[in-house]
PDB file of C-alpha atoms in Angstrom:
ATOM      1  CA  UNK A   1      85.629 143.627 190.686  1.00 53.00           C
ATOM      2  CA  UNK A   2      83.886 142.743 193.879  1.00 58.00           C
ATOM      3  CA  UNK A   3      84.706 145.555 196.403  1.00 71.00           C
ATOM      4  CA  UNK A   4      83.767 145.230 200.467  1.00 77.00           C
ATOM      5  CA  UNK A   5      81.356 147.393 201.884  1.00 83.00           C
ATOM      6  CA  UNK A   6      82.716 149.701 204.689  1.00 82.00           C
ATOM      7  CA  UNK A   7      80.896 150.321 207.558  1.00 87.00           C
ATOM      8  CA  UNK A   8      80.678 153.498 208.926  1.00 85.00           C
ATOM      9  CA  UNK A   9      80.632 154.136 212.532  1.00 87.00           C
ATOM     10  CA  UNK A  10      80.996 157.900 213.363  1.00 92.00           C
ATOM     11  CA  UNK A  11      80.309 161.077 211.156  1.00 93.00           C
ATOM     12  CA  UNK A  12      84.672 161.432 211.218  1.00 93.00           C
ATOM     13  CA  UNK A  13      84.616 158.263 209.544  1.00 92.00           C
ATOM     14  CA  UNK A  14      82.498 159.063 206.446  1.00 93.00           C
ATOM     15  CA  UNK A  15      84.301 162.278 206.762  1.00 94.00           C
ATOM     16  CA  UNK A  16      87.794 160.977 206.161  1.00 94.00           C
ATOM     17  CA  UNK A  17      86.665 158.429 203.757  1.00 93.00           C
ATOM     18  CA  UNK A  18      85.443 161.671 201.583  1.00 95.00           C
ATOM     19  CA  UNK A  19      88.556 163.904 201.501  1.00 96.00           C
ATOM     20  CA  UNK A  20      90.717 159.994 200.621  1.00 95.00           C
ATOM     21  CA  UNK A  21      88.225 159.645 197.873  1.00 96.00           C
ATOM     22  CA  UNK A  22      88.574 163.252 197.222  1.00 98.00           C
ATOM     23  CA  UNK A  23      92.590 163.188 197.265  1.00 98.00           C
ATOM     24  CA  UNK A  24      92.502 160.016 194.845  1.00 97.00           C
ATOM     25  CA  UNK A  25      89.621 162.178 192.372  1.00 97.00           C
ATOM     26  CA  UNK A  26      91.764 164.727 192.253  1.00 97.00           C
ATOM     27  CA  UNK A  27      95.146 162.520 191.402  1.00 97.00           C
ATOM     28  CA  UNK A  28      93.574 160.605 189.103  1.00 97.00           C
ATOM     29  CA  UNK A  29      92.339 163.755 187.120  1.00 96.00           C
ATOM     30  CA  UNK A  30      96.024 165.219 187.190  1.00 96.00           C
ATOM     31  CA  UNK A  31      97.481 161.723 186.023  1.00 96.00           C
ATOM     32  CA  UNK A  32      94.659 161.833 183.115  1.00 96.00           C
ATOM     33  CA  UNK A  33      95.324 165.469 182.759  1.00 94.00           C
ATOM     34  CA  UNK A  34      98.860 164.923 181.992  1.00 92.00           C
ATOM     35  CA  UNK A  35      98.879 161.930 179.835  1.00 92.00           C
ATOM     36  CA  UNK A  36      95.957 164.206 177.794  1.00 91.00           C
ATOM     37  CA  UNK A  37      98.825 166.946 177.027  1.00 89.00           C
ATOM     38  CA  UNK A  38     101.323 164.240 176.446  1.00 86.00           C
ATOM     39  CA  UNK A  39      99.096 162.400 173.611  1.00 85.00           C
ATOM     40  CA  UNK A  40      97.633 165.730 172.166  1.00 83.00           C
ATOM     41  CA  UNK A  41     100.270 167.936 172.074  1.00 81.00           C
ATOM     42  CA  UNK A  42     103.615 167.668 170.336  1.00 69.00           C
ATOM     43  CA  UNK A  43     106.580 167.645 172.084  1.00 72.00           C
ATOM     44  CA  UNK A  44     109.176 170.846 171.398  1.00 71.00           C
ATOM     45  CA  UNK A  45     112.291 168.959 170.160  1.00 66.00           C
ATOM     46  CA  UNK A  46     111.557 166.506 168.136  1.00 66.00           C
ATOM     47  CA  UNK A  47     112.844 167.688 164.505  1.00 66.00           C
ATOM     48  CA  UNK A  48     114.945 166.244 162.590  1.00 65.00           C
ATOM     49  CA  UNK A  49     118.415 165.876 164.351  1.00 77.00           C
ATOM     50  CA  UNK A  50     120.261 164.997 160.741  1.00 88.00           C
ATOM     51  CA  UNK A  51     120.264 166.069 157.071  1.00 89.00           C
ATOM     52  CA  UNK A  52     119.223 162.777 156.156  1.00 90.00           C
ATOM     53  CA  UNK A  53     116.631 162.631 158.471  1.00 87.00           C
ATOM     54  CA  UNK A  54     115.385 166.215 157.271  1.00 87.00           C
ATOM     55  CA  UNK A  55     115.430 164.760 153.746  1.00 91.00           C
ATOM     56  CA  UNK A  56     113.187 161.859 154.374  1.00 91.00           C
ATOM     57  CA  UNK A  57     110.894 164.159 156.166  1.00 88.00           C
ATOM     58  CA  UNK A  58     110.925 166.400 152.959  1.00 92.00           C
ATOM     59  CA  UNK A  59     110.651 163.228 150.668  1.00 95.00           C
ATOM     60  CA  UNK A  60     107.576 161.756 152.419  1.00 94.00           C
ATOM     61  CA  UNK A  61     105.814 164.631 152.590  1.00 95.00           C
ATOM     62  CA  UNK A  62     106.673 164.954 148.947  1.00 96.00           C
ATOM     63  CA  UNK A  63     105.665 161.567 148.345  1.00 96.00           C
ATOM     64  CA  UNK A  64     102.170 161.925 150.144  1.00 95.00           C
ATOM     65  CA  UNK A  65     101.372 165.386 148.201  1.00 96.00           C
ATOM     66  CA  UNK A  66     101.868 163.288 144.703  1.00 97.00           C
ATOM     67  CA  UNK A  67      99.811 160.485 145.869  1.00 97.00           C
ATOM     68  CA  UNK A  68      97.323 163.068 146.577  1.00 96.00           C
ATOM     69  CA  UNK A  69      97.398 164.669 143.177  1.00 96.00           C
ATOM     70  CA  UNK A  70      97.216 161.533 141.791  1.00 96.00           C
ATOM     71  CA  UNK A  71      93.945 160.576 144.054  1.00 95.00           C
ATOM     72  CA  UNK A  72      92.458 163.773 143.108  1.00 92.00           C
ATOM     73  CA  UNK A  73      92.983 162.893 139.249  1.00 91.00           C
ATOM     74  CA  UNK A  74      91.631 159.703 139.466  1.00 92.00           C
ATOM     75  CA  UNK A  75      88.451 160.616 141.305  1.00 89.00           C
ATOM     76  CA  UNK A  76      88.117 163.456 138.564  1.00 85.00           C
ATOM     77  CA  UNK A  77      88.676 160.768 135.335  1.00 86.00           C
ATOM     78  CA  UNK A  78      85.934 158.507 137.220  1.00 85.00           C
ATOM     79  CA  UNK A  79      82.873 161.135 138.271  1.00 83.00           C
ATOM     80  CA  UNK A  80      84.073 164.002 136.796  1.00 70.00           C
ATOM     81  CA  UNK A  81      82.543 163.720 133.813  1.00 62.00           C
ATOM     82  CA  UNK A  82      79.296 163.884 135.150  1.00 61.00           C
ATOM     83  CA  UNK A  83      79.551 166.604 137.753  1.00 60.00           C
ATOM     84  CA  UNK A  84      81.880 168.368 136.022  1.00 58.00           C
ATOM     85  CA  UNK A  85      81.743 172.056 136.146  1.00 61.00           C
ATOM     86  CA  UNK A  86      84.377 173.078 133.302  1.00 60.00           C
ATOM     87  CA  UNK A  87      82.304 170.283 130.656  1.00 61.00           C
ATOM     88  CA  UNK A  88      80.975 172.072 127.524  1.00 61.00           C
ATOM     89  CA  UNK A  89      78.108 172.864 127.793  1.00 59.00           C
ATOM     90  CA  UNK A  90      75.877 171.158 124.468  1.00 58.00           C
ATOM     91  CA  UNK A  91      73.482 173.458 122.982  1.00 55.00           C
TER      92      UNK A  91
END
């Protein structure tokens, strides 16, 4: 983006062309400000607004804990036998 340079004739010139820069600084930090809040934090009504919507809220967070366990068991059967704290120990 090619921008123009301005020429400045008087010290009211540079002046105003620091309080618009200032003005657009400051919107720009409010806009970013708000869209921060509006990505980071979660909205207040947004449940569930139906019993079947609660349920498949309760079944896919159901659904992720057993894929979970199931992770966790796997990762155990494959190097927990040789980090394993609860092995025997051989004498």
């Amino acid at each position: 983006m090619v921008q123009q340079e301005k020429i400045y004739n008087t010290l009211e010139d540079i002046v105003a062309e620091k309080e618009r820069l200032r003005k657009a600084l400051t919107a720009k930090g409010e806009e970013i400000s708000n869209l921060w809040g509006e990505l980071v934090h979660p909205k207040e009504n947004e449940g569930p607004k139906s019993p079947a919507q609660r349920f498949l809220q309760y079944a896919n967070a159901g659904a992720g804990l057993v894929d979970g366990v199931l992770l966790g068991w796997k990762l155990y059967r494959r190097i927990g036998g040789t980090f394993s704290f609860f092995k025997r120990k051989k004498r």
